[in-house]
PDB file of C-alpha atoms in Angstrom:
ATOM      1  CA  MET A   1      60.838 107.950  93.268  1.00 43.00           C
ATOM      2  CA  THR A   2      58.733 111.094  93.465  1.00 44.00           C
ATOM      3  CA  GLU A   3      58.980 113.998  91.087  1.00 43.00           C
ATOM      4  CA  ASP A   4      60.779 116.062  93.760  1.00 45.00           C
ATOM      5  CA  GLN A   5      63.489 113.422  94.001  1.00 42.00           C
ATOM      6  CA  ILE A   6      64.304 113.433  90.310  1.00 39.00           C
ATOM      7  CA  VAL A   7      67.662 115.081  89.662  1.00 40.00           C
ATOM      8  CA  GLN A   8      68.085 116.767  86.307  1.00 44.00           C
ATOM      9  CA  LEU A   9      71.635 116.105  85.122  1.00 42.00           C
ATOM     10  CA  PRO A  10      73.340 118.728  82.962  1.00 46.00           C
ATOM     11  CA  THR A  11      74.158 117.673  79.441  1.00 44.00           C
ATOM     12  CA  ILE A  12      76.845 118.677  77.005  1.00 42.00           C
ATOM     13  CA  ALA A  13      74.190 119.799  74.562  1.00 46.00           C
ATOM     14  CA  GLU A  14      73.028 122.340  77.131  1.00 48.00           C
ATOM     15  CA  GLY A  15      76.527 123.735  77.377  1.00 49.00           C
ATOM     16  CA  ASN A  16      77.206 122.213  80.811  1.00 52.00           C
ATOM     17  CA  PRO A  17      79.531 119.221  80.476  1.00 50.00           C
ATOM     18  CA  THR A  18      79.439 116.738  83.327  1.00 50.00           C
ATOM     19  CA  HIS A  19      83.186 117.133  83.856  1.00 49.00           C
ATOM     20  CA  ALA A  20      85.913 119.399  82.613  1.00 49.00           C
ATOM     21  CA  GLU A  21      88.292 117.667  80.246  1.00 51.00           C
ATOM     22  CA  ASP A  22      91.896 118.833  80.249  1.00 50.00           C
ATOM     23  CA  HIS A  23      92.487 119.117  76.534  1.00 49.00           C
ATOM     24  CA  LEU A  24      95.534 120.705  74.980  1.00 48.00           C
ATOM     25  CA  ASP A  25      95.102 124.365  74.190  1.00 46.00           C
ATOM     26  CA  GLY A  26      95.859 125.851  70.795  1.00 46.00           C
ATOM     27  CA  SER A  27      96.768 124.082  67.626  1.00 61.00           C
ATOM     28  CA  SER A  28      98.684 120.834  67.859  1.00 72.00           C
ATOM     29  CA  ALA A  29      99.771 121.373  64.270  1.00 76.00           C
ATOM     30  CA  ALA A  30     101.611 124.559  65.270  1.00 84.00           C
ATOM     31  CA  ILE A  31     103.422 122.752  68.084  1.00 84.00           C
ATOM     32  CA  LYS A  32     104.456 119.994  65.704  1.00 84.00           C
ATOM     33  CA  VAL A  33     105.890 122.511  63.238  1.00 90.00           C
ATOM     34  CA  ILE A  34     107.675 124.493  65.970  1.00 89.00           C
ATOM     35  CA  VAL A  35     109.261 121.417  67.549  1.00 87.00           C
ATOM     36  CA  PHE A  36     110.230 119.911  64.200  1.00 88.00           C
ATOM     37  CA  GLY A  37     111.655 123.143  62.807  1.00 90.00           C
ATOM     38  CA  GLY A  38     113.374 124.158  66.031  1.00 89.00           C
ATOM     39  CA  LEU A  39     114.951 120.779  66.688  1.00 87.00           C
ATOM     40  CA  ASP A  40     116.129 120.434  63.113  1.00 89.00           C
ATOM     41  CA  GLY A  41     117.566 123.959  63.252  1.00 91.00           C
ATOM     42  CA  ILE A  42     119.516 123.374  66.461  1.00 89.00           C
ATOM     43  CA  LEU A  43     120.862 119.976  65.454  1.00 86.00           C
ATOM     44  CA  THR A  44     121.772 120.984  61.905  1.00 89.00           C
ATOM     45  CA  MET A  45     123.597 124.125  62.970  1.00 89.00           C
ATOM     46  CA  PHE A  46     125.310 122.319  65.832  1.00 85.00           C
ATOM     47  CA  ALA A  47     126.444 119.668  63.372  1.00 83.00           C
ATOM     48  CA  VAL A  48     127.768 122.318  60.968  1.00 86.00           C
ATOM     49  CA  VAL A  49     129.711 124.162  63.670  1.00 83.00           C
ATOM     50  CA  SER A  50     130.995 120.903  65.151  1.00 79.00           C
ATOM     51  CA  GLY A  51     132.172 119.690  61.768  1.00 77.00           C
ATOM     52  CA  CYS A  52     133.948 122.981  61.106  1.00 80.00           C
ATOM     53  CA  ALA A  53     135.586 122.830  64.527  1.00 74.00           C
ATOM     54  CA  GLY A  54     136.695 119.252  63.982  1.00 72.00           C
ATOM     55  CA  ALA A  55     138.148 120.170  60.589  1.00 75.00           C
ATOM     56  CA  ALA A  56     140.026 123.119  62.174  1.00 74.00           C
ATOM     57  CA  ILE A  57     138.298 125.738  60.015  1.00 79.00           C
ATOM     58  CA  SER A  58     138.862 129.326  61.136  1.00 76.00           C
ATOM     59  CA  PRO A  59     136.201 131.010  63.314  1.00 76.00           C
ATOM     60  CA  VAL A  60     135.374 133.622  60.663  1.00 78.00           C
ATOM     61  CA  GLN A  61     134.882 130.975  57.997  1.00 84.00           C
ATOM     62  CA  THR A  62     132.812 128.902  60.408  1.00 82.00           C
ATOM     63  CA  ILE A  63     130.510 131.833  61.166  1.00 84.00           C
ATOM     64  CA  CYS A  64     130.071 132.610  57.457  1.00 87.00           C
ATOM     65  CA  VAL A  65     129.315 128.982  56.617  1.00 89.00           C
ATOM     66  CA  THR A  66     126.898 128.638  59.540  1.00 89.00           C
ATOM     67  CA  ILE A  67     124.933 131.811  58.742  1.00 91.00           C
ATOM     68  CA  GLY A  68     124.615 130.837  55.092  1.00 92.00           C
ATOM     69  CA  THR A  69     123.536 127.328  56.000  1.00 93.00           C
ATOM     70  CA  LEU A  70     121.059 128.625  58.580  1.00 94.00           C
ATOM     71  CA  LEU A  71     119.256 130.958  56.181  1.00 95.00           C
ATOM     72  CA  ALA A  72     119.286 128.531  53.259  1.00 95.00           C
ATOM     73  CA  SER A  73     118.114 125.597  55.361  1.00 94.00           C
ATOM     74  CA  ALA A  74     115.408 127.667  57.068  1.00 96.00           C
ATOM     75  CA  PHE A  75     114.052 128.799  53.704  1.00 96.00           C
ATOM     76  CA  SER A  76     114.199 125.253  52.358  1.00 95.00           C
ATOM     77  CA  MET A  77     112.379 123.863  55.403  1.00 95.00           C
ATOM     78  CA  GLY A  78     109.739 126.592  55.338  1.00 96.00           C
ATOM     79  CA  HIS A  79     109.139 126.225  51.617  1.00 96.00           C
ATOM     80  CA  GLY A  80     109.043 122.450  51.925  1.00 95.00           C
ATOM     81  CA  GLU A  81     106.450 122.668  54.709  1.00 94.00           C
ATOM     82  CA  PHE A  82     104.334 125.025  52.579  1.00 95.00           C
ATOM     83  CA  ILE A  83     104.519 122.827  49.476  1.00 96.00           C
ATOM     84  CA  SER A  84     103.850 119.548  51.288  1.00 93.00           C
ATOM     85  CA  CYS A  85     100.946 120.961  53.309  1.00 92.00           C
ATOM     86  CA  LYS A  86      99.369 122.525  50.220  1.00 93.00           C
ATOM     87  CA  ALA A  87      99.731 119.295  48.263  1.00 94.00           C
ATOM     88  CA  GLU A  88      98.083 117.345  51.084  1.00 90.00           C
ATOM     89  CA  ARG A  89      95.200 119.806  51.299  1.00 90.00           C
ATOM     90  CA  ASP A  90      94.704 119.829  47.532  1.00 92.00           C
ATOM     91  CA  PHE A  91      94.570 116.026  47.536  1.00 91.00           C
ATOM     92  CA  MET A  92      92.072 115.926  50.412  1.00 89.00           C
ATOM     93  CA  GLU A  93      89.871 118.534  48.751  1.00 89.00           C
ATOM     94  CA  ALA A  94      89.928 116.674  45.435  1.00 91.00           C
ATOM     95  CA  GLU A  95      88.934 113.435  47.168  1.00 90.00           C
ATOM     96  CA  ARG A  96      86.188 115.207  49.104  1.00 90.00           C
ATOM     97  CA  ILE A  97      84.697 116.649  45.919  1.00 91.00           C
ATOM     98  CA  ARG A  98      84.869 113.261  44.198  1.00 91.00           C
ATOM     99  CA  GLU A  99      83.220 111.417  47.085  1.00 89.00           C
ATOM    100  CA  GLU A 100      80.596 114.129  47.497  1.00 90.00           C
ATOM    101  CA  LYS A 101      79.698 113.765  43.828  1.00 91.00           C
ATOM    102  CA  GLU A 102      79.470 109.989  44.133  1.00 89.00           C
ATOM    103  CA  VAL A 103      77.234 110.244  47.204  1.00 88.00           C
ATOM    104  CA  ALA A 104      74.903 112.540  45.277  1.00 89.00           C
ATOM    105  CA  GLU A 105      74.902 110.537  42.037  1.00 90.00           C
ATOM    106  CA  LYS A 106      75.369 106.952  43.292  1.00 90.00           C
ATOM    107  CA  PRO A 107      74.043 106.830  46.845  1.00 89.00           C
ATOM    108  CA  GLU A 108      73.276 103.109  46.800  1.00 91.00           C
ATOM    109  CA  MET A 109      76.817 102.239  45.741  1.00 91.00           C
ATOM    110  CA  GLU A 110      78.283 104.372  48.545  1.00 89.00           C
ATOM    111  CA  LYS A 111      75.904 102.788  51.038  1.00 91.00           C
ATOM    112  CA  LYS A 112      77.021  99.355  49.865  1.00 92.00           C
ATOM    113  CA  GLU A 113      80.668 100.305  50.417  1.00 90.00           C
ATOM    114  CA  MET A 114      79.981 101.363  54.006  1.00 91.00           C
ATOM    115  CA  TYR A 115      77.868  98.248  54.558  1.00 92.00           C
ATOM    116  CA  ASP A 116      80.804  96.090  53.453  1.00 92.00           C
ATOM    117  CA  ILE A 117      83.145  97.985  55.791  1.00 91.00           C
ATOM    118  CA  TYR A 118      80.834  97.501  58.773  1.00 91.00           C
ATOM    119  CA  THR A 119      80.378  93.790  58.148  1.00 92.00           C
ATOM    120  CA  GLY A 120      83.896  92.981  56.936  1.00 89.00           C
ATOM    121  CA  ARG A 121      86.108  95.214  59.069  1.00 90.00           C
ATOM    122  CA  TYR A 122      84.074  95.534  62.251  1.00 90.00           C
ATOM    123  CA  ASN A 123      82.095  92.270  62.114  1.00 90.00           C
ATOM    124  CA  PHE A 124      78.678  93.876  62.504  1.00 90.00           C
ATOM    125  CA  SER A 125      75.749  91.659  61.727  1.00 93.00           C
ATOM    126  CA  PRO A 126      74.032  92.365  58.393  1.00 91.00           C
ATOM    127  CA  ALA A 127      71.013  93.823  60.177  1.00 92.00           C
ATOM    128  CA  ASP A 128      73.077  96.112  62.409  1.00 92.00           C
ATOM    129  CA  ALA A 129      75.281  97.183  59.505  1.00 91.00           C
ATOM    130  CA  GLN A 130      72.263  98.095  57.398  1.00 93.00           C
ATOM    131  CA  GLN A 131      70.765 100.010  60.300  1.00 93.00           C
ATOM    132  CA  LEU A 132      74.005 101.962  60.771  1.00 91.00           C
ATOM    133  CA  VAL A 133      74.159 102.808  57.078  1.00 91.00           C
ATOM    134  CA  ASP A 134      70.570 104.029  57.014  1.00 91.00           C
ATOM    135  CA  LEU A 135      71.062 106.040  60.196  1.00 92.00           C
ATOM    136  CA  THR A 136      74.297 107.772  59.177  1.00 90.00           C
ATOM    137  CA  PHE A 137      73.080 108.506  55.652  1.00 90.00           C
ATOM    138  CA  ARG A 138      70.321 110.705  57.070  1.00 89.00           C
ATOM    139  CA  ASN A 139      73.066 113.250  57.728  1.00 90.00           C
ATOM    140  CA  GLU A 140      74.930 113.406  54.435  1.00 86.00           C
ATOM    141  CA  ALA A 141      77.696 115.654  55.785  1.00 86.00           C
ATOM    142  CA  PHE A 142      78.446 113.177  58.565  1.00 89.00           C
ATOM    143  CA  PHE A 143      78.166 110.239  56.175  1.00 88.00           C
ATOM    144  CA  LEU A 144      80.686 111.856  53.824  1.00 88.00           C
ATOM    145  CA  ARG A 145      83.217 112.554  56.577  1.00 90.00           C
ATOM    146  CA  HIS A 146      82.745 109.112  58.103  1.00 88.00           C
ATOM    147  CA  MET A 147      83.054 107.368  54.746  1.00 88.00           C
ATOM    148  CA  MET A 148      86.253 109.228  53.831  1.00 89.00           C
ATOM    149  CA  ALA A 149      87.788 108.297  57.171  1.00 89.00           C
ATOM    150  CA  GLU A 150      86.861 104.622  56.895  1.00 86.00           C
ATOM    151  CA  GLU A 151      87.319 104.104  53.167  1.00 85.00           C
ATOM    152  CA  LEU A 152      90.223 106.427  52.343  1.00 84.00           C
ATOM    153  CA  GLY A 153      91.799 107.087  55.732  1.00 84.00           C
ATOM    154  CA  ILE A 154      91.288 110.843  55.288  1.00 83.00           C
ATOM    155  CA  LEU A 155      90.134 112.868  58.288  1.00 81.00           C
ATOM    156  CA  LEU A 156      88.381 116.059  57.269  1.00 76.00           C
ATOM    157  CA  THR A 157      89.447 118.187  60.210  1.00 74.00           C
ATOM    158  CA  LYS A 158      89.418 121.946  60.450  1.00 73.00           C
ATOM    159  CA  ASP A 159      92.983 123.245  60.529  1.00 72.00           C
ATOM    160  CA  GLU A 160      93.403 126.932  61.320  1.00 74.00           C
ATOM    161  CA  LEU A 161      96.982 126.853  60.034  1.00 83.00           C
ATOM    162  CA  THR A 162      97.114 127.578  56.324  1.00 88.00           C
ATOM    163  CA  PRO A 163     100.046 126.217  54.306  1.00 91.00           C
ATOM    164  CA  LEU A 164     101.559 129.711  54.277  1.00 93.00           C
ATOM    165  CA  LYS A 165     101.319 130.005  58.070  1.00 92.00           C
ATOM    166  CA  ARG A 166     102.923 126.604  58.469  1.00 93.00           C
ATOM    167  CA  GLY A 167     105.783 127.628  56.213  1.00 95.00           C
ATOM    168  CA  VAL A 168     106.342 130.886  58.090  1.00 95.00           C
ATOM    169  CA  ILE A 169     106.274 129.121  61.473  1.00 94.00           C
ATOM    170  CA  MET A 170     108.733 126.520  60.221  1.00 95.00           C
ATOM    171  CA  PHE A 171     111.078 129.217  58.890  1.00 96.00           C
ATOM    172  CA  GLY A 172     110.870 131.250  62.097  1.00 95.00           C
ATOM    173  CA  SER A 173     111.384 128.348  64.491  1.00 93.00           C
ATOM    174  CA  TYR A 174     114.292 127.044  62.425  1.00 95.00           C
ATOM    175  CA  CYS A 175     116.011 130.450  62.382  1.00 94.00           C
ATOM    176  CA  LEU A 176     115.322 131.245  66.037  1.00 92.00           C
ATOM    177  CA  LEU A 177     116.428 127.977  67.592  1.00 90.00           C
ATOM    178  CA  GLY A 178     119.016 127.287  64.921  1.00 91.00           C
ATOM    179  CA  SER A 179     120.806 130.473  65.958  1.00 90.00           C
ATOM    180  CA  PHE A 180     121.592 129.030  69.411  1.00 87.00           C
ATOM    181  CA  PRO A 181     124.740 127.194  68.263  1.00 85.00           C
ATOM    182  CA  LEU A 182     125.828 130.237  66.258  1.00 85.00           C
ATOM    183  CA  ILE A 183     125.415 132.538  69.252  1.00 83.00           C
ATOM    184  CA  GLY A 184     127.557 130.170  71.267  1.00 75.00           C
ATOM    185  CA  PHE A 185     130.314 130.209  68.711  1.00 75.00           C
ATOM    186  CA  VAL A 186     132.064 133.391  69.846  1.00 66.00           C
ATOM    187  CA  SER A 187     135.643 132.217  69.542  1.00 57.00           C
ATOM    188  CA  TYR A 188     136.114 134.830  66.816  1.00 55.00           C
ATOM    189  CA  PHE A 189     136.123 137.479  69.525  1.00 59.00           C
ATOM    190  CA  PHE A 190     138.876 135.738  71.510  1.00 57.00           C
ATOM    191  CA  ARG A 191     141.664 137.096  69.341  1.00 56.00           C
ATOM    192  CA  GLN A 192     144.147 137.148  72.186  1.00 57.00           C
ATOM    193  CA  PHE A 193     144.142 133.356  72.272  1.00 64.00           C
ATOM    194  CA  SER A 194     145.888 130.995  69.922  1.00 66.00           C
ATOM    195  CA  PRO A 195     143.819 129.502  67.071  1.00 63.00           C
ATOM    196  CA  ASP A 196     143.628 126.120  68.815  1.00 67.00           C
ATOM    197  CA  VAL A 197     142.442 127.629  72.104  1.00 70.00           C
ATOM    198  CA  SER A 198     140.018 129.867  70.217  1.00 67.00           C
ATOM    199  CA  ARG A 199     138.454 126.863  68.484  1.00 68.00           C
ATOM    200  CA  ILE A 200     138.161 124.975  71.766  1.00 73.00           C
ATOM    201  CA  ILE A 201     136.428 127.905  73.463  1.00 75.00           C
ATOM    202  CA  GLY A 202     134.109 128.430  70.512  1.00 72.00           C
ATOM    203  CA  PHE A 203     133.148 124.771  70.239  1.00 75.00           C
ATOM    204  CA  THR A 204     132.592 124.496  73.998  1.00 80.00           C
ATOM    205  CA  LEU A 205     130.279 127.512  74.016  1.00 82.00           C
ATOM    206  CA  THR A 206     128.502 126.168  70.944  1.00 82.00           C
ATOM    207  CA  ALA A 207     127.891 122.862  72.711  1.00 84.00           C
ATOM    208  CA  VAL A 208     126.620 124.638  75.833  1.00 86.00           C
ATOM    209  CA  PHE A 209     124.219 126.878  73.897  1.00 86.00           C
ATOM    210  CA  SER A 210     123.022 123.940  71.794  1.00 86.00           C
ATOM    211  CA  VAL A 211     122.322 121.857  74.881  1.00 87.00           C
ATOM    212  CA  VAL A 212     120.470 124.795  76.451  1.00 88.00           C
ATOM    213  CA  GLY A 213     118.407 125.184  73.282  1.00 87.00           C
ATOM    214  CA  THR A 214     117.489 121.497  73.138  1.00 88.00           C
ATOM    215  CA  LEU A 215     116.670 121.497  76.854  1.00 89.00           C
ATOM    216  CA  CYS A 216     114.318 124.463  76.392  1.00 87.00           C
ATOM    217  CA  LEU A 217     112.678 122.858  73.378  1.00 86.00           C
ATOM    218  CA  GLY A 218     112.248 119.548  75.176  1.00 85.00           C
ATOM    219  CA  PHE A 219     110.846 121.286  78.248  1.00 85.00           C
ATOM    220  CA  PHE A 220     108.391 123.195  76.058  1.00 82.00           C
ATOM    221  CA  LYS A 221     107.302 120.001  74.289  1.00 79.00           C
ATOM    222  CA  GLY A 222     106.856 118.182  77.572  1.00 80.00           C
ATOM    223  CA  SER A 223     104.809 121.032  79.040  1.00 76.00           C
ATOM    224  CA  TYR A 224     102.463 121.191  76.087  1.00 75.00           C
ATOM    225  CA  THR A 225     102.009 117.452  75.625  1.00 71.00           C
ATOM    226  CA  LYS A 226     101.520 116.825  79.369  1.00 74.00           C
ATOM    227  CA  GLN A 227     104.631 114.645  79.499  1.00 78.00           C
ATOM    228  CA  HIS A 228     107.372 114.695  82.117  1.00 82.00           C
ATOM    229  CA  ARG A 229     109.158 117.956  81.350  1.00 84.00           C
ATOM    230  CA  LEU A 230     112.571 116.958  82.684  1.00 87.00           C
ATOM    231  CA  ILE A 231     112.639 113.628  80.864  1.00 88.00           C
ATOM    232  CA  SER A 232     111.533 115.269  77.624  1.00 84.00           C
ATOM    233  CA  ALA A 233     114.233 117.937  77.984  1.00 86.00           C
ATOM    234  CA  VAL A 234     116.991 115.429  78.781  1.00 88.00           C
ATOM    235  CA  ILE A 235     116.085 113.221  75.803  1.00 88.00           C
ATOM    236  CA  MET A 236     116.262 116.227  73.502  1.00 84.00           C
ATOM    237  CA  ALA A 237     119.625 117.261  74.957  1.00 86.00           C
ATOM    238  CA  ILE A 238     121.109 113.768  74.589  1.00 88.00           C
ATOM    239  CA  ASN A 239     119.987 113.709  70.973  1.00 84.00           C
ATOM    240  CA  GLY A 240     121.663 117.064  70.366  1.00 79.00           C
ATOM    241  CA  MET A 241     124.930 116.034  72.023  1.00 82.00           C
ATOM    242  CA  ALA A 242     125.053 112.829  69.986  1.00 85.00           C
ATOM    243  CA  VAL A 243     124.614 114.775  66.740  1.00 80.00           C
ATOM    244  CA  GLY A 244     127.346 117.255  67.666  1.00 76.00           C
ATOM    245  CA  LEU A 245     129.750 114.510  68.722  1.00 81.00           C
ATOM    246  CA  ILE A 246     129.247 112.554  65.498  1.00 84.00           C
ATOM    247  CA  SER A 247     129.808 115.666  63.390  1.00 78.00           C
ATOM    248  CA  TYR A 248     132.878 116.762  65.364  1.00 76.00           C
ATOM    249  CA  LEU A 249     134.543 113.339  65.202  1.00 81.00           C
ATOM    250  CA  SER A 250     133.766 113.069  61.486  1.00 82.00           C
ATOM    251  CA  GLY A 251     135.382 116.437  60.786  1.00 74.00           C
ATOM    252  CA  LEU A 252     138.352 115.543  62.958  1.00 76.00           C
ATOM    253  CA  ALA A 253     138.864 112.214  61.207  1.00 82.00           C
ATOM    254  CA  LEU A 254     138.503 113.616  57.695  1.00 79.00           C
ATOM    255  CA  SER A 255     140.871 116.504  58.410  1.00 75.00           C
ATOM    256  CA  ALA A 256     143.449 113.982  59.632  1.00 78.00           C
ATOM    257  CA  LEU A 257     143.008 111.808  56.545  1.00 80.00           C
ATOM    258  CA  PHE A 258     143.158 114.750  54.164  1.00 76.00           C
ATOM    259  CA  PRO A 259     145.475 117.384  55.645  1.00 70.00           C
ATOM    260  CA  GLU A 260     145.428 120.828  54.097  1.00 61.00           C
ATOM    261  CA  SER A 261     148.889 120.415  52.647  1.00 49.00           C
ATOM    262  CA  SER A 262     147.750 117.428  50.570  1.00 47.00           C
ATOM    263  CA  VAL A 263     144.761 119.184  49.009  1.00 45.00           C
TER     264      VAL A 263
END
């Protein structure tokens, strides 16, 4: 092959990847928080409204209970996400500092630990394992990250979402999507109907709005995760309907067992 026939292939290091990879855009952590908070909000509020409807609680009381539950649960979920994320980060940072100190003060011991992992877990030959240890230790930052992943199961990844941002996103998604069942419960405005008809209308609209909310959330999840959107939406909706049905039947059964006159 002559020099003129040699084709220079682009490399990733030069900023020209050989093919475009279709990675997910944005932060997967944010999507996880949104889906978790939104789904929990819809299902919890749907369960509350369904239970109230099954127990024949008045529309006004149902709305008051649902709003109070929505705000309290959203705050609890947001605060819980903040606390748990901060605790996880504090633990990872403490382990990183400890391992970094050990690498600096006891390098041979840390090398021996990685050598044992290569030979014991991955069945490398002693010569290959030693070569890998010597090679990776030349870059101490890489060695530290690699060792924490293999030895402790901790991945030192860069997360743009701070614990506070996670908590705010959780609170917002819970409130926004959790309001779907409450918006649907408009039987309070149907004063011209009898209480029984009013409850039926309110519960029906609540179920419709809850199903719409779960369908939208499932469609969004499917779009972002490159899954089948319709299947993802239907699975979410079925989950929501099952939760509402269980709550409604429970309220109906308990109200029959313990009528108001006996309380």
